[in-house]
Amino acid sequence: MSVPGAPRGLASSGQKPIAEILHPLSAAEEPLSPGPDVTEDVRGDKEAVLTNGTPVETSSPASASSLLNRLQLDDDLEADGLDLYVSTETRDLFVTVDDPKKHVSTMETYITYRVSAKTTRIEFDLPEYCVRRRYQDFDWLRIKLEDSQPTHLIPPLPEKFVMKGVVDRFSEEFVETRMKALDKFLKRVADHPVLSFNPHLNAFLTAKDLNKRQGLALLTKVGESVKHAAGGYKLRARPAEFCAMGEYLDTFNQKLGTIDRIAQRIIKEQSEYLTELREYGTLYSSWAASEEELQRPLEGVASSVATCAGALEDLSENMSQDFLPVLREYVLYIESMKNVLRKRDQSQAEYEGRLEAAVLRRQEDRTPMPVEVEKCQDRLECFNADLKADWERWQSNKRQDFKQLLTGMADQNINHYEKCQAGWESLITLLQDKQTEDKSGETN
Amino acid sequence: MAENGRQELVITDAESEQLAGERSLNIVVAEQGCSLLRRMEICVAEAEKRSGKNAVNMQEMFTVYLIETRPMDAVAEGRNPAPEGRNPAPDSLWRRYSEFELLRSYLIVTYPYIVIPPLPEKRAEFVWHKLTADNMDPDFVERRRVGLENFLMRVASHQVLSNDKILYHFLTDEHGWKEVVFETGFQAKADSRLRALSATFRVRNTNKEVINITSCGGSPAVFLAWALSDFLLTFSKGTRQRKRFMDMKHYSDELQSHTSQLLRARARVADRLYGVFKVHGNYGRVFSEWSAIEREMGDGLQSAGHHMDAYAASIDDILEEEEHYADQLKEYLFYAEALRAVCRKHELTQYELEVSSQDLISKKQQREELATGVVRSFSFKGMTNKLFGQEAPEQREARLKLIEELIAEGEDTVKEKTAECEEHVEKAWVDMQRFEEQKDKDLREALIHYAVLQIRNTSVEQCQRVFPQDVKLKPYPKVFLPL
């Protein structure tokens, strides 16, 4: 089913002029720079929303149906759990990261994680794989992906460096947080229609021994050339949509930073409150010791307060473990995205520069347009299309993630309140029982 | 106004609401054995700011409180439709806080065996930072008004205190009251603090030994040892009494220490909680700003922002409500002081009894010496006798007669002091029991209300105010709020 000659992963390869290929994941086609005959219709819809059943013409008819399936979009944002770009029924690669284990060797101590993959794809020899990888390996994968797919947005990894004195690299909390982030990273890569077919990912998931020094020789021409784009070109006019993206990313970054700061402040204030609250609770206990009739009520209050304190501690911990990491991950994502935008700018600058030079020369001595220029244009158009597609994907994932985040926060708060209420309600039942006991005692 | 023991007491809530002014907190307590409240309704209806010259002739601002009273039979008449109008206007007068203090001082001196209800605090203490410690702050004034009314209710419902004439004048005679109270000369009767202090010191020492003895398990050797000592106490009754009072005094110390620690801790907790809520308010602005750059998520974020603002604002009411609980604790903090005062008075009466007993004994000793001429202990008389020779028989007669008179006086004094002591012990014990019951009941109710308050503040509505409706919430079980 694979098309000879075309590396399947890169549907937007330079084999056909881009104008004749509708990018499988792109939105409205916009006329790019003047090039060979452009005959496709331009969709007037500026909103980058995919419509169902977009006819896709790729060099591989067989891939069309699976691509089509992948394009089954659910516009309804309220649908929980549905990944917008990949419906679970047609997903054919499942990955998980779990089971952290500490390895102690003479040279170093490090943690490895179990990476499991289940798949029906033919690129994989076996239907199931299970390997152990460490953070370094994930880092390697990411770098390889960035190098080989420079036009795409690569999901971020959790922070590489941790200050040894400040954070315990081997604490359960830290390892847990990191593992969740690695899991997310891998899932995002696996869900990406282009990245998931990257041979480096394949190697990562299957190879017994990841020989990282061996650069896999499957870097495409597109990848190479974009990577080596000369830096001396100045960008003239960035298309509006990319400007908007840049602005959005800057503002979003700022807001995330503020939210992160606020969240940290809240955690700090909550911890101080917790200290005072615990002491407050114990005072009721010590008072109870000097009372008779009031001993049980006072002990009851002490225990209710302790319940609330415990519930708050859980809440704070959850906020640290679930909320903050997502914020930080998106900050890293924004960084990644900005890098990609910069590279796109470079690509455009290079194209424009070469074009200008070529036009000048043609005016002078009728030299025809060099192939280089056309290739640049192709690359640029490729880049733009990939970027826009990834942008949409990123936006929808972001919406999903944050909705989940806020819902999760709400759930946890409700949970917290429930626990506190239960604590106080049990006290009231205790006291009221005693009251009715007394009353019946009096009337008897 | 006839004070009729069988008079109709019960006034229902509905009727009292009818009778009460809109803003007055009318609590009509129909308790058995409370005389004053059977005769009249009392409430502290309003507070007003006044200005005037104080003792050093400087302009100052102060608050006065309106006390309204209405005789019960007039109230009863009010229920029978009378042509002249149903509700006679209540008698009312204005009082300053200092006048309440004067009344209380009088009661403390006049009824030293009663645990006198305390006044609300003079200055705002145990304040968490948001509340000002300003006496003019309207919330503080309002809470004080409630506290003063509570004070009057407690006094007027006390079996003993409610019969006091001065109390009656306080409630009815706006300008003449002060004269009347000063005429009683109560200030002179007030035990000087120095005497009370020395009594405490002296009695503490003797009490230590009392405790040692009573806790030794009563072995024969110990009993014998005690019997040979110089103590004046009769063993069983006196020590048991002393122990009870000492326990009570110890308890009053404990109560005071626990309530004050609790109040301080509560203020700190309130401070911190305030901080937590207010920081959440910062989310409000960020979410709003963020919503501006989003398309699909915009509305959800905007509404989340609004809810965060509401959440942050809600803390003010929550903490204001808790102040009432704090006031209840404060009342018992001050009650602990009143309880200790009763115990101190007991020590003082004991001390005075001991002093007068010692005095009597020494006088009797002197008489013996004079009569027999045998000098047992050192005395100037003995010395001068040796130096200058014995005195003439007439002189001795005269001196003997004087001593006899003094002894007679001394015996009367001892009888008096003993009676005083016993009276105090009896009455104080009754009142301390009453106090203990009242305290148990009041504090238990306070704790229940505190729990209810906590439940209300952690309710689902509270939660839903925080998180927007478009965020899917799990179906939440109905919360049953007892009481």
PDB file of N, CA, C and O in Angstrom, chain A residues 148-178:
ATOM      1  N   SER A 148      14.449  16.719  11.525  1.00  0.00           N
ATOM      2  CA  SER A 148      13.910  16.108  10.310  1.00  0.00           C
ATOM      3  C   SER A 148      12.570  16.685   9.888  1.00  0.00           C
ATOM      4  O   SER A 148      12.140  16.522   8.761  1.00  0.00           O
ATOM      5  N   GLN A 149      11.889  17.335  10.786  1.00  0.00           N
ATOM      6  CA  GLN A 149      10.606  17.936  10.449  1.00  0.00           C
ATOM      7  C   GLN A 149      10.565  19.383  10.900  1.00  0.00           C
ATOM      8  O   GLN A 149       9.765  19.754  11.758  1.00  0.00           O
ATOM      9  N   PRO A 150      11.412  20.193  10.316  1.00  0.00           N
ATOM     10  CA  PRO A 150      11.524  21.554  10.820  1.00  0.00           C
ATOM     11  C   PRO A 150      10.287  22.396  10.565  1.00  0.00           C
ATOM     12  O   PRO A 150      10.116  23.446  11.159  1.00  0.00           O
ATOM     13  N   THR A 151       9.459  21.946   9.644  1.00  0.00           N
ATOM     14  CA  THR A 151       8.262  22.743   9.380  1.00  0.00           C
ATOM     15  C   THR A 151       7.116  22.412  10.321  1.00  0.00           C
ATOM     16  O   THR A 151       6.045  22.996  10.229  1.00  0.00           O
ATOM     17  N   HIS A 152       7.344  21.473  11.157  1.00  0.00           N
ATOM     18  CA  HIS A 152       6.264  21.082  12.061  1.00  0.00           C
ATOM     19  C   HIS A 152       6.563  21.468  13.491  1.00  0.00           C
ATOM     20  O   HIS A 152       7.714  21.640  13.890  1.00  0.00           O
ATOM     21  N   LEU A 153       5.499  21.584  14.222  1.00  0.00           N
ATOM     22  CA  LEU A 153       5.612  21.943  15.633  1.00  0.00           C
ATOM     23  C   LEU A 153       5.804  20.657  16.434  1.00  0.00           C
ATOM     24  O   LEU A 153       4.969  19.759  16.398  1.00  0.00           O
ATOM     25  N   ILE A 154       6.923  20.593  17.106  1.00  0.00           N
ATOM     26  CA  ILE A 154       7.190  19.410  17.919  1.00  0.00           C
ATOM     27  C   ILE A 154       6.751  19.679  19.364  1.00  0.00           C
ATOM     28  O   ILE A 154       7.106  20.718  19.918  1.00  0.00           O
ATOM     29  N   PRO A 155       6.013  18.765  19.943  1.00  0.00           N
ATOM     30  CA  PRO A 155       5.567  18.980  21.325  1.00  0.00           C
ATOM     31  C   PRO A 155       6.757  19.126  22.265  1.00  0.00           C
ATOM     32  O   PRO A 155       7.838  18.624  21.974  1.00  0.00           O
ATOM     33  N   PRO A 156       6.584  19.825  23.364  1.00  0.00           N
ATOM     34  CA  PRO A 156       7.699  20.073  24.274  1.00  0.00           C
ATOM     35  C   PRO A 156       7.938  18.910  25.236  1.00  0.00           C
ATOM     36  O   PRO A 156       7.041  18.112  25.491  1.00  0.00           O
ATOM     37  N   LEU A 157       9.164  18.878  25.724  1.00  0.00           N
ATOM     38  CA  LEU A 157       9.497  17.936  26.782  1.00  0.00           C
ATOM     39  C   LEU A 157       9.510  18.684  28.110  1.00  0.00           C
ATOM     40  O   LEU A 157       9.697  19.894  28.126  1.00  0.00           O
ATOM     41  N   PRO A 158       9.341  17.995  29.212  1.00  0.00           N
ATOM     42  CA  PRO A 158       9.504  18.678  30.511  1.00  0.00           C
ATOM     43  C   PRO A 158      10.930  19.168  30.659  1.00  0.00           C
ATOM     44  O   PRO A 158      11.814  18.728  29.940  1.00  0.00           O
ATOM     45  N   GLU A 159      11.131  20.056  31.587  1.00  0.00           N
ATOM     46  CA  GLU A 159      12.429  20.682  31.769  1.00  0.00           C
ATOM     47  C   GLU A 159      13.544  19.658  31.884  1.00  0.00           C
ATOM     48  O   GLU A 159      13.409  18.657  32.576  1.00  0.00           O
ATOM     49  N   LYS A 160      14.632  19.964  31.228  1.00  0.00           N
ATOM     50  CA  LYS A 160      15.744  19.019  31.257  1.00  0.00           C
ATOM     51  C   LYS A 160      16.539  19.148  32.544  1.00  0.00           C
ATOM     52  O   LYS A 160      16.860  18.168  33.209  1.00  0.00           O
ATOM     53  N   PHE A 161      16.854  20.394  32.855  1.00  0.00           N
ATOM     54  CA  PHE A 161      17.751  20.595  33.984  1.00  0.00           C
ATOM     55  C   PHE A 161      16.986  20.902  35.250  1.00  0.00           C
ATOM     56  O   PHE A 161      16.067  21.697  35.248  1.00  0.00           O
ATOM     57  N   VAL A 162      17.417  20.249  36.309  1.00  0.00           N
ATOM     58  CA  VAL A 162      16.859  20.613  37.599  1.00  0.00           C
ATOM     59  C   VAL A 162      18.019  20.905  38.525  1.00  0.00           C
ATOM     60  O   VAL A 162      19.021  20.211  38.537  1.00  0.00           O
ATOM     61  N   MET A 163      17.867  21.940  39.284  1.00  0.00           N
ATOM     62  CA  MET A 163      18.933  22.313  40.214  1.00  0.00           C
ATOM     63  C   MET A 163      19.037  21.251  41.291  1.00  0.00           C
ATOM     64  O   MET A 163      18.072  20.973  42.006  1.00  0.00           O
ATOM     65  N   LYS A 164      20.184  20.670  41.392  1.00  0.00           N
ATOM     66  CA  LYS A 164      20.338  19.511  42.271  1.00  0.00           C
ATOM     67  C   LYS A 164      19.983  19.827  43.719  1.00  0.00           C
ATOM     68  O   LYS A 164      19.427  19.014  44.421  1.00  0.00           O
ATOM     69  N   GLY A 165      20.321  21.014  44.114  1.00  0.00           N
ATOM     70  CA  GLY A 165      20.080  21.302  45.523  1.00  0.00           C
ATOM     71  C   GLY A 165      18.612  21.563  45.839  1.00  0.00           C
ATOM     72  O   GLY A 165      18.128  21.262  46.923  1.00  0.00           O
ATOM     73  N   VAL A 166      17.916  22.078  44.810  1.00  0.00           N
ATOM     74  CA  VAL A 166      16.557  22.535  45.085  1.00  0.00           C
ATOM     75  C   VAL A 166      15.538  21.419  44.950  1.00  0.00           C
ATOM     76  O   VAL A 166      14.652  21.251  45.776  1.00  0.00           O
ATOM     77  N   VAL A 167      15.700  20.655  43.866  1.00  0.00           N
ATOM     78  CA  VAL A 167      14.688  19.631  43.614  1.00  0.00           C
ATOM     79  C   VAL A 167      15.324  18.253  43.718  1.00  0.00           C
ATOM     80  O   VAL A 167      16.400  18.020  43.208  1.00  0.00           O
ATOM     81  N   ASP A 168      14.630  17.347  44.328  1.00  0.00           N
ATOM     82  CA  ASP A 168      15.126  15.979  44.423  1.00  0.00           C
ATOM     83  C   ASP A 168      14.722  15.225  43.170  1.00  0.00           C
ATOM     84  O   ASP A 168      13.538  14.975  42.931  1.00  0.00           O
ATOM     85  N   ARG A 169      15.712  14.884  42.355  1.00  0.00           N
ATOM     86  CA  ARG A 169      15.415  14.238  41.074  1.00  0.00           C
ATOM     87  C   ARG A 169      14.768  12.876  41.249  1.00  0.00           C
ATOM     88  O   ARG A 169      14.185  12.347  40.329  1.00  0.00           O
ATOM     89  N   PHE A 170      14.945  12.311  42.398  1.00  0.00           N
ATOM     90  CA  PHE A 170      14.432  10.952  42.573  1.00  0.00           C
ATOM     91  C   PHE A 170      13.196  10.893  43.469  1.00  0.00           C
ATOM     92  O   PHE A 170      12.725   9.821  43.802  1.00  0.00           O
ATOM     93  N   SER A 171      12.689  12.046  43.843  1.00  0.00           N
ATOM     94  CA  SER A 171      11.500  12.021  44.693  1.00  0.00           C
ATOM     95  C   SER A 171      10.309  11.531  43.884  1.00  0.00           C
ATOM     96  O   SER A 171      10.214  11.760  42.686  1.00  0.00           O
ATOM     97  N   GLU A 172       9.438  10.860  44.565  1.00  0.00           N
ATOM     98  CA  GLU A 172       8.280  10.257  43.896  1.00  0.00           C
ATOM     99  C   GLU A 172       7.494  11.294  43.107  1.00  0.00           C
ATOM    100  O   GLU A 172       7.065  11.067  41.984  1.00  0.00           O
ATOM    101  N   GLU A 173       7.332  12.456  43.752  1.00  0.00           N
ATOM    102  CA  GLU A 173       6.535  13.528  43.141  1.00  0.00           C
ATOM    103  C   GLU A 173       7.139  13.973  41.824  1.00  0.00           C
ATOM    104  O   GLU A 173       6.475  14.066  40.810  1.00  0.00           O
ATOM    105  N   PHE A 174       8.447  14.237  41.872  1.00  0.00           N
ATOM    106  CA  PHE A 174       9.130  14.744  40.691  1.00  0.00           C
ATOM    107  C   PHE A 174       9.072  13.725  39.556  1.00  0.00           C
ATOM    108  O   PHE A 174       8.777  14.063  38.409  1.00  0.00           O
ATOM    109  N   VAL A 175       9.370  12.479  39.895  1.00  0.00           N
ATOM    110  CA  VAL A 175       9.387  11.426  38.880  1.00  0.00           C
ATOM    111  C   VAL A 175       7.998  11.267  38.266  1.00  0.00           C
ATOM    112  O   VAL A 175       7.841  11.140  37.056  1.00  0.00           O
ATOM    113  N   GLU A 176       6.999  11.298  39.118  1.00  0.00           N
ATOM    114  CA  GLU A 176       5.609  11.172  38.668  1.00  0.00           C
ATOM    115  C   GLU A 176       5.244  12.293  37.691  1.00  0.00           C
ATOM    116  O   GLU A 176       4.705  12.053  36.607  1.00  0.00           O
ATOM    117  N   THR A 177       5.569  13.531  38.081  1.00  0.00           N
ATOM    118  CA  THR A 177       5.253  14.667  37.231  1.00  0.00           C
ATOM    119  C   THR A 177       5.955  14.548  35.892  1.00  0.00           C
ATOM    120  O   THR A 177       5.367  14.766  34.830  1.00  0.00           O
ATOM    121  N   ARG A 178       7.234  14.191  35.956  1.00  0.00           N
ATOM    122  CA  ARG A 178       8.013  14.098  34.722  1.00  0.00           C
ATOM    123  C   ARG A 178       7.467  13.002  33.813  1.00  0.00           C
ATOM    124  O   ARG A 178       7.341  13.170  32.607  1.00  0.00           O
TER     125      ARG A 178
END
